[in-house]
Amino acid sequence: MPALIVSLLVLVLCQLLGEWLVRSLGIPLPGALIGLVLLTVALVVLGRVPQALGKVSGGLLRNMMLLLAPAVVGLIDNMARVREEWLPFLVACVAGALITLAVTGIVLQRLLRTAAPHAGEQA
Amino acid sequence: MIAADLMAVPAPFSSWASFALAAALWIAVTCLAYWLALRLSRRMKGNPVFVPVATTSLMVMAVLWISQTPYAVYAPATKPLNWWVGPATVAIAIPLYGQLERLKRIWKPLLIALLIGSVVAMASAIAIAWALGGSWQTLMSLMPKSATMPIAMPMSERFGGLPALAAVAVVITGVFGTVISHPLLRLLKVTDPAARGFAIGLTAHAIGMARELQVNPTSGSFAALAMGLNAIATAVLMPLALAWV
């Protein structure tokens, strides 16, 4: 049990450190992203993932959709604005997503097959 | 100054007691909707149309609309739930660490795919919106739509977009990109879980990543990687691209 609390604390402290760095250095990135980098470096130094940290992180990540839902609900306040320019807005989002998915997926798969055969295949 | 900030009650509430009550109520409603959304998704055998973040949000919107509750009440009340997005983002380090050995081998293809994907995401959005007669404000709100919300909102604002509109674009792109990703990539024969996850994370940011993490740990961690890298790439490339305008 204490290990789980310590794991949560580690995640929160990484974010806090990230926020602090972002603010004091004026980096235009979210603090949590810097926290992600910091924790990755810490894991590389440590050389393994502590079991409790893996458990806590897995739980949070598996339920990320619940955590994002309140932001998505914000759509309700911007419906009027979207209605004004709905055509360029919707087509750009939808077609843009299709093009980006297709180009990125195809390019990376081709590159992986030529540069490092079989690298991406073992799941 | 800081002390006053620390003591402040979130905006639309008159006291901590009413905030606590509203928080308990709206977090409970959101969790209940999420639980129903998960059950629905399982019942539909993971059909992407029922991606839980979309169905959860739709149910909550319906409740807000029926109860005539403004989003200005719902948002601060559910802040304690939404706040965990930060630590969850940090937690992406764990699946990422699991892929590190592989990353060292394939960093060059990943970097090329990142640059191409990021430019395509921004260019396709503004080109389409411009061709259909979108205003500059709409164009700039749409440009960073494949980056996560905490990046997209300030970036669009800096170049004359509307942050709220950028948030909407981020959400539509994330939900639609997640829904369409598996059928589209299957059609294009992109079967490699690394390439699939990377494309989804780059396009549909946190929403796509959240689904990939539920489906497959490999594609999930590549989605996480792509989301993080595209956030950085968007923050760097958008000002560079607009410097020519």
Short mmCIF file of C-alpha atoms in Angstrom, two decimals:
data_model
loop_
_atom_site.label_atom_id
_atom_site.label_comp_id
_atom_site.label_asym_id
_atom_site.label_seq_id
_atom_site.Cartn_x
_atom_site.Cartn_y
_atom_site.Cartn_z
CA MET A 1 0.00 0.00 0.00
CA PRO A 2 2.63 2.66 0.89
CA ALA A 3 4.38 1.88 -2.40
CA LEU A 4 1.23 2.88 -4.29
CA ILE A 5 1.08 6.22 -2.47
CA VAL A 6 4.76 6.83 -3.17
CA SER A 7 4.12 6.04 -6.85
CA LEU A 8 1.30 8.58 -7.02
CA LEU A 9 3.58 11.08 -5.30
CA VAL A 10 6.31 10.43 -7.88
CA LEU A 11 3.89 11.19 -10.75
CA VAL A 12 2.60 14.36 -9.09
CA LEU A 13 6.10 15.56 -8.19
CA CYS A 14 7.33 15.02 -11.76
CA GLN A 15 4.48 17.17 -13.00
CA LEU A 16 5.17 19.81 -10.37
CA LEU A 17 8.84 19.92 -11.35
CA GLY A 18 7.78 20.12 -15.01
CA GLU A 19 5.42 23.04 -14.29
CA TRP A 20 8.14 24.80 -12.36
CA LEU A 21 10.69 24.39 -15.16
CA VAL A 22 8.18 25.52 -17.80
CA ARG A 23 7.29 28.63 -15.85
CA SER A 24 10.78 29.64 -14.75
CA LEU A 25 12.34 29.08 -18.19
CA GLY A 26 9.34 30.33 -20.20
CA ILE A 27 9.09 27.13 -22.30
CA PRO A 28 5.83 27.13 -24.34
CA LEU A 29 5.05 23.47 -23.50
CA PRO A 30 2.74 21.90 -20.92
CA GLY A 31 4.47 21.07 -17.65
CA ALA A 32 3.21 17.49 -17.70
CA LEU A 33 5.10 16.89 -20.97
CA ILE A 34 8.35 17.97 -19.30
CA GLY A 35 7.38 15.78 -16.33
CA LEU A 36 7.03 12.86 -18.75
CA VAL A 37 10.56 13.44 -20.03
CA LEU A 38 11.92 13.76 -16.47
CA LEU A 39 10.32 10.48 -15.38
CA THR A 40 11.59 8.68 -18.49
CA VAL A 41 15.12 9.86 -17.70
CA ALA A 42 14.67 8.77 -14.07
CA LEU A 43 13.54 5.29 -15.22
CA VAL A 44 16.55 5.01 -17.54
CA VAL A 45 18.84 5.86 -14.62
CA LEU A 46 17.03 3.39 -12.37
CA GLY A 47 17.05 0.73 -15.10
CA ARG A 48 13.63 -0.75 -14.29
CA VAL A 49 9.99 0.17 -13.53
CA PRO A 50 9.04 -0.34 -9.85
CA GLN A 51 6.05 -2.69 -9.67
CA ALA A 52 3.75 -0.29 -7.79
CA LEU A 53 4.55 2.55 -10.19
CA GLY A 54 3.60 0.32 -13.11
CA LYS A 55 0.32 -0.53 -11.39
CA VAL A 56 -0.65 3.08 -10.61
CA SER A 57 0.34 4.30 -14.08
CA GLY A 58 -1.52 1.51 -15.81
CA GLY A 59 -4.66 2.35 -13.85
CA LEU A 60 -4.45 6.04 -14.72
CA LEU A 61 -3.69 5.45 -18.41
CA ARG A 62 -6.42 2.86 -18.88
CA ASN A 63 -8.95 5.39 -17.61
CA MET A 64 -7.55 8.44 -19.38
CA MET A 65 -10.84 8.74 -21.32
CA LEU A 66 -12.71 9.42 -18.07
CA LEU A 67 -10.23 12.16 -17.21
CA LEU A 68 -10.56 13.77 -20.65
CA ALA A 69 -14.37 13.70 -20.71
CA PRO A 70 -14.90 17.01 -18.82
CA ALA A 71 -12.85 18.87 -21.47
CA VAL A 72 -14.80 17.23 -24.30
CA VAL A 73 -18.08 18.24 -22.64
CA GLY A 74 -16.87 21.84 -23.19
CA LEU A 75 -18.10 21.44 -26.77
CA ILE A 76 -21.54 22.29 -25.42
CA ASP A 77 -20.48 25.93 -24.92
CA ASN A 78 -19.03 26.39 -28.41
CA MET A 79 -21.78 24.94 -30.56
CA ALA A 80 -22.95 28.39 -31.72
CA ARG A 81 -19.46 29.35 -32.86
CA VAL A 82 -19.03 26.07 -34.75
CA ARG A 83 -22.43 26.51 -36.41
CA GLU A 84 -21.30 29.84 -37.95
CA GLU A 85 -18.43 28.30 -39.90
CA TRP A 86 -19.35 24.67 -39.62
CA LEU A 87 -18.42 23.66 -43.17
CA PRO A 88 -14.74 24.69 -43.27
CA PHE A 89 -14.46 23.74 -39.63
CA LEU A 90 -15.85 20.24 -39.85
CA VAL A 91 -14.34 19.32 -43.21
CA ALA A 92 -10.91 20.55 -42.10
CA CYS A 93 -11.10 18.46 -38.92
CA VAL A 94 -12.48 15.32 -40.55
CA ALA A 95 -10.56 15.33 -43.85
CA GLY A 96 -7.44 16.64 -42.08
CA ALA A 97 -7.56 13.71 -39.66
CA LEU A 98 -8.01 11.22 -42.53
CA ILE A 99 -5.07 12.64 -44.51
CA THR A 100 -2.78 12.86 -41.47
CA LEU A 101 -3.58 9.30 -40.37
CA ALA A 102 -3.03 7.90 -43.84
CA VAL A 103 0.20 9.77 -44.62
CA THR A 104 1.82 9.16 -41.23
CA GLY A 105 0.82 5.49 -41.09
CA ILE A 106 1.96 4.66 -44.61
CA VAL A 107 5.21 6.66 -44.40
CA LEU A 108 6.26 5.12 -41.09
CA GLN A 109 5.36 1.57 -42.09
CA ARG A 110 7.37 1.91 -45.33
CA LEU A 111 10.34 3.42 -43.51
CA LEU A 112 10.27 0.74 -40.81
CA ARG A 113 10.22 -2.03 -43.39
CA THR A 114 13.16 -0.66 -45.35
CA ALA A 115 15.28 0.77 -42.51
CA ALA A 116 14.79 -1.87 -39.82
CA PRO A 117 13.04 -4.98 -41.15
CA HIS A 118 10.86 -6.81 -38.61
CA ALA A 119 11.49 -4.10 -35.98
CA GLY A 120 7.83 -3.21 -35.70
CA GLU A 121 6.37 -6.66 -36.04
CA GLN A 122 6.92 -8.35 -32.72
CA ALA A 123 4.13 -6.96 -30.57
CA MET B 1 -1.12 37.44 -3.48
CA ILE B 2 -0.37 33.71 -3.57
CA ALA B 3 -2.19 33.27 -0.27
CA ALA B 4 -5.28 34.91 -1.77
CA ASP B 5 -5.08 32.59 -4.78
CA LEU B 6 -4.77 29.55 -2.55
CA MET B 7 -7.83 30.55 -0.56
CA ALA B 8 -10.03 31.39 -3.56
CA VAL B 9 -13.20 29.38 -4.15
CA PRO B 10 -13.60 28.21 -7.82
CA ALA B 11 -15.49 30.81 -9.84
CA PRO B 12 -19.26 30.11 -9.96
CA PHE B 13 -19.56 28.88 -6.38
CA SER B 14 -20.29 31.03 -3.33
CA SER B 15 -18.57 28.83 -0.76
CA TRP B 16 -16.35 25.78 -0.39
CA ALA B 17 -19.35 23.79 0.85
CA SER B 18 -21.33 24.43 -2.33
CA PHE B 19 -18.25 23.67 -4.43
CA ALA B 20 -17.74 20.36 -2.59
CA LEU B 21 -21.36 19.43 -3.19
CA ALA B 22 -21.25 20.34 -6.88
CA ALA B 23 -17.93 18.51 -7.29
CA ALA B 24 -19.32 15.34 -5.70
CA LEU B 25 -22.47 15.53 -7.84
CA TRP B 26 -20.83 16.21 -11.22
CA ILE B 27 -17.89 13.88 -10.70
CA ALA B 28 -20.39 11.15 -9.79
CA VAL B 29 -22.46 11.89 -12.91
CA THR B 30 -19.32 11.77 -15.09
CA CYS B 31 -18.09 8.52 -13.52
CA LEU B 32 -21.52 6.93 -13.90
CA ALA B 33 -21.67 8.01 -17.56
CA TYR B 34 -18.17 6.58 -18.07
CA TRP B 35 -19.16 3.28 -16.48
CA LEU B 36 -22.19 3.06 -18.77
CA ALA B 37 -20.01 4.05 -21.74
CA LEU B 38 -17.54 1.24 -20.96
CA ARG B 39 -20.36 -1.29 -20.72
CA LEU B 40 -21.83 -0.03 -23.99
CA SER B 41 -18.43 -0.23 -25.69
CA ARG B 42 -17.99 -3.83 -24.47
CA ARG B 43 -21.52 -4.77 -25.53
CA MET B 44 -20.72 -3.41 -29.01
CA LYS B 45 -17.52 -5.48 -29.05
CA GLY B 46 -15.29 -2.40 -29.07
CA ASN B 47 -16.95 -0.86 -32.15
CA PRO B 48 -15.04 2.45 -32.50
CA VAL B 49 -18.24 4.49 -32.96
CA PHE B 50 -18.82 3.86 -29.26
CA VAL B 51 -15.41 5.14 -28.15
CA PRO B 52 -16.07 5.74 -24.41
CA VAL B 53 -14.80 9.33 -24.29
CA ALA B 54 -17.42 10.35 -26.87
CA THR B 55 -20.34 8.44 -25.40
CA THR B 56 -19.44 9.57 -21.86
CA SER B 57 -19.36 13.21 -23.00
CA LEU B 58 -22.63 12.90 -24.91
CA MET B 59 -24.39 11.46 -21.85
CA VAL B 60 -23.01 14.22 -19.63
CA MET B 61 -24.02 16.88 -22.17
CA ALA B 62 -27.54 15.45 -22.19
CA VAL B 63 -27.70 15.63 -18.39
CA LEU B 64 -26.39 19.22 -18.39
CA TRP B 65 -28.89 20.21 -21.07
CA ILE B 66 -31.86 18.56 -19.33
CA SER B 67 -30.93 20.01 -15.93
CA GLN B 68 -30.15 23.42 -17.51
CA THR B 69 -26.73 23.41 -15.84
CA PRO B 70 -24.22 25.77 -17.51
CA TYR B 71 -20.79 24.39 -18.48
CA ALA B 72 -19.37 27.19 -16.31
CA VAL B 73 -20.66 25.20 -13.30
CA TYR B 74 -19.74 21.75 -14.60
CA ALA B 75 -16.15 22.61 -15.58
CA PRO B 76 -14.84 23.80 -12.19
CA ALA B 77 -16.85 21.09 -10.39
CA THR B 78 -15.11 18.34 -12.39
CA LYS B 79 -11.69 20.00 -12.26
CA PRO B 80 -10.55 17.51 -9.56
CA LEU B 81 -11.20 14.71 -12.08
CA ASN B 82 -9.73 16.53 -15.06
CA TRP B 83 -6.66 17.49 -13.03
CA TRP B 84 -5.43 13.88 -13.16
CA VAL B 85 -4.77 14.27 -16.88
CA GLY B 86 -1.46 15.86 -15.79
CA PRO B 87 -0.16 12.93 -13.69
CA ALA B 88 -1.56 10.51 -16.30
CA THR B 89 0.47 12.33 -18.96
CA VAL B 90 3.57 11.90 -16.79
CA ALA B 91 2.66 8.20 -16.41
CA ILE B 92 3.14 7.77 -20.20
CA ALA B 93 6.84 7.53 -19.27
CA ILE B 94 6.25 3.93 -18.13
CA PRO B 95 5.02 2.41 -21.44
CA LEU B 96 7.53 4.63 -23.22
CA TYR B 97 10.38 3.22 -21.15
CA GLY B 98 9.20 -0.24 -22.16
CA GLN B 99 9.79 0.69 -25.84
CA LEU B 100 13.12 2.43 -25.33
CA GLU B 101 15.32 -0.31 -26.76
CA ARG B 102 13.24 -0.33 -29.91
CA LEU B 103 13.19 3.47 -30.10
CA LYS B 104 16.97 3.54 -30.18
CA ARG B 105 16.89 1.30 -33.25
CA ILE B 106 14.23 3.18 -35.20
CA TRP B 107 14.60 6.82 -34.18
CA LYS B 108 15.39 7.97 -37.72
CA PRO B 109 12.17 6.66 -39.36
CA LEU B 110 10.22 7.98 -36.38
CA LEU B 111 11.71 11.45 -36.72
CA ILE B 112 10.97 11.57 -40.46
CA ALA B 113 7.40 10.35 -39.93
CA LEU B 114 6.95 12.93 -37.15
CA LEU B 115 8.06 15.86 -39.30
CA ILE B 116 5.97 14.76 -42.30
CA GLY B 117 2.91 13.96 -40.17
CA SER B 118 3.06 17.18 -38.19
CA VAL B 119 3.39 19.37 -41.30
CA VAL B 120 0.60 17.44 -43.06
CA ALA B 121 -1.69 17.84 -40.04
CA MET B 122 -1.26 21.61 -39.95
CA ALA B 123 -1.12 22.22 -43.73
CA SER B 124 -4.14 20.04 -44.56
CA ALA B 125 -6.25 21.77 -41.91
CA ILE B 126 -5.56 25.32 -43.07
CA ALA B 127 -5.62 24.44 -46.78
CA ILE B 128 -9.07 22.83 -46.51
CA ALA B 129 -10.53 25.55 -44.29
CA TRP B 130 -9.09 28.26 -46.56
CA ALA B 131 -10.50 26.62 -49.71
CA LEU B 132 -13.95 26.53 -48.07
CA GLY B 133 -13.80 30.18 -47.11
CA GLY B 134 -12.86 30.00 -43.44
CA SER B 135 -11.78 33.22 -41.74
CA TRP B 136 -8.20 33.77 -40.47
CA GLN B 137 -9.51 33.18 -36.95
CA THR B 138 -10.89 29.80 -38.02
CA LEU B 139 -7.69 28.89 -39.87
CA MET B 140 -5.52 29.66 -36.86
CA SER B 141 -7.90 27.84 -34.52
CA LEU B 142 -7.69 24.76 -36.75
CA MET B 143 -3.97 24.72 -37.47
CA PRO B 144 -2.74 23.07 -34.23
CA LYS B 145 -5.73 20.68 -33.96
CA SER B 146 -3.63 17.50 -33.88
CA ALA B 147 -1.65 18.70 -30.86
CA THR B 148 -2.99 18.06 -27.36
CA MET B 149 -5.26 20.70 -25.86
CA PRO B 150 -2.71 22.30 -23.52
CA ILE B 151 -0.53 23.01 -26.59
CA ALA B 152 -3.19 23.78 -29.20
CA MET B 153 -5.06 26.44 -27.22
CA PRO B 154 -2.15 28.85 -26.53
CA MET B 155 -0.60 28.24 -29.97
CA SER B 156 -3.79 29.22 -31.83
CA GLU B 157 -4.25 32.26 -29.61
CA ARG B 158 -0.74 33.50 -30.36
CA PHE B 159 -1.52 33.71 -34.09
CA GLY B 160 -5.01 35.21 -33.92
CA GLY B 161 -7.15 32.10 -33.41
CA LEU B 162 -9.78 31.56 -30.74
CA PRO B 163 -8.67 29.20 -27.91
CA ALA B 164 -12.20 27.84 -27.34
CA LEU B 165 -12.55 27.12 -31.05
CA ALA B 166 -9.13 25.44 -31.04
CA ALA B 167 -10.32 23.25 -28.18
CA VAL B 168 -13.37 22.23 -30.23
CA ALA B 169 -11.15 21.41 -33.22
CA VAL B 170 -8.89 19.34 -30.97
CA VAL B 171 -11.88 17.39 -29.65
CA ILE B 172 -13.49 16.77 -33.06
CA THR B 173 -10.16 15.69 -34.53
CA GLY B 174 -9.43 13.44 -31.56
CA VAL B 175 -12.80 11.73 -31.49
CA PHE B 176 -13.18 11.40 -35.28
CA GLY B 177 -9.54 10.36 -35.73
CA THR B 178 -9.97 7.67 -33.07
CA VAL B 179 -13.23 6.40 -34.52
CA ILE B 180 -11.97 6.18 -38.10
CA SER B 181 -8.36 5.12 -37.40
CA HIS B 182 -8.68 1.33 -37.28
CA PRO B 183 -10.92 0.88 -40.35
CA LEU B 184 -8.86 3.40 -42.37
CA LEU B 185 -5.47 1.97 -41.43
CA ARG B 186 -6.73 -1.56 -42.09
CA LEU B 187 -7.91 -0.43 -45.52
CA LEU B 188 -4.47 1.06 -46.23
CA LYS B 189 -2.81 -2.13 -44.94
CA VAL B 190 -0.96 -0.34 -42.15
CA THR B 191 -0.79 -3.35 -39.84
CA ASP B 192 2.48 -2.70 -38.00
CA PRO B 193 1.38 -1.83 -34.43
CA ALA B 194 4.19 0.73 -34.11
CA ALA B 195 3.20 2.56 -37.31
CA ARG B 196 -0.49 2.30 -36.45
CA GLY B 197 -0.04 3.65 -32.92
CA PHE B 198 2.30 6.42 -34.08
CA ALA B 199 -0.16 7.62 -36.75
CA ILE B 200 -3.07 7.57 -34.28
CA GLY B 201 -1.17 9.39 -31.51
CA LEU B 202 0.09 12.02 -33.93
CA THR B 203 -3.37 12.62 -35.42
CA ALA B 204 -5.75 12.08 -32.53
CA HIS B 205 -3.46 13.02 -29.59
CA ALA B 206 -4.64 12.02 -26.09
CA ILE B 207 -8.02 10.64 -27.15
CA GLY B 208 -6.47 8.30 -29.72
CA MET B 209 -3.72 7.36 -27.30
CA ALA B 210 -6.23 6.55 -24.56
CA ARG B 211 -7.98 4.08 -26.85
CA GLU B 212 -4.74 2.52 -28.15
CA LEU B 213 -3.56 1.95 -24.58
CA GLN B 214 -6.74 -0.05 -24.00
CA VAL B 215 -6.29 -2.07 -27.19
CA ASN B 216 -2.60 -2.93 -27.46
CA PRO B 217 0.38 -1.94 -25.26
CA THR B 218 2.77 -1.60 -28.21
CA SER B 219 0.61 0.63 -30.35
CA GLY B 220 -0.45 2.42 -27.15
CA SER B 221 3.08 3.39 -26.23
CA PHE B 222 3.84 4.50 -29.79
CA ALA B 223 0.67 6.58 -29.72
CA ALA B 224 1.89 8.14 -26.48
CA LEU B 225 5.27 8.83 -28.03
CA ALA B 226 3.72 10.39 -31.14
CA MET B 227 1.37 12.54 -29.08
CA GLY B 228 4.23 13.93 -27.01
CA LEU B 229 6.50 14.47 -30.00
CA ASN B 230 3.76 16.11 -32.08
CA ALA B 231 2.98 18.50 -29.23
CA ILE B 232 6.62 19.62 -29.31
CA ALA B 233 6.76 19.63 -33.14
CA THR B 234 3.58 21.75 -33.39
CA ALA B 235 4.92 24.27 -30.87
CA VAL B 236 8.16 24.57 -32.89
CA LEU B 237 6.88 24.27 -36.50
CA MET B 238 3.76 26.46 -36.33
CA PRO B 239 5.68 29.73 -35.66
CA LEU B 240 8.28 28.74 -38.30
CA ALA B 241 5.58 28.09 -40.93
CA LEU B 242 3.77 31.34 -40.14
CA ALA B 243 6.96 33.41 -40.23
CA TRP B 244 6.70 33.35 -44.05
CA VAL B 245 3.13 34.65 -44.14
#
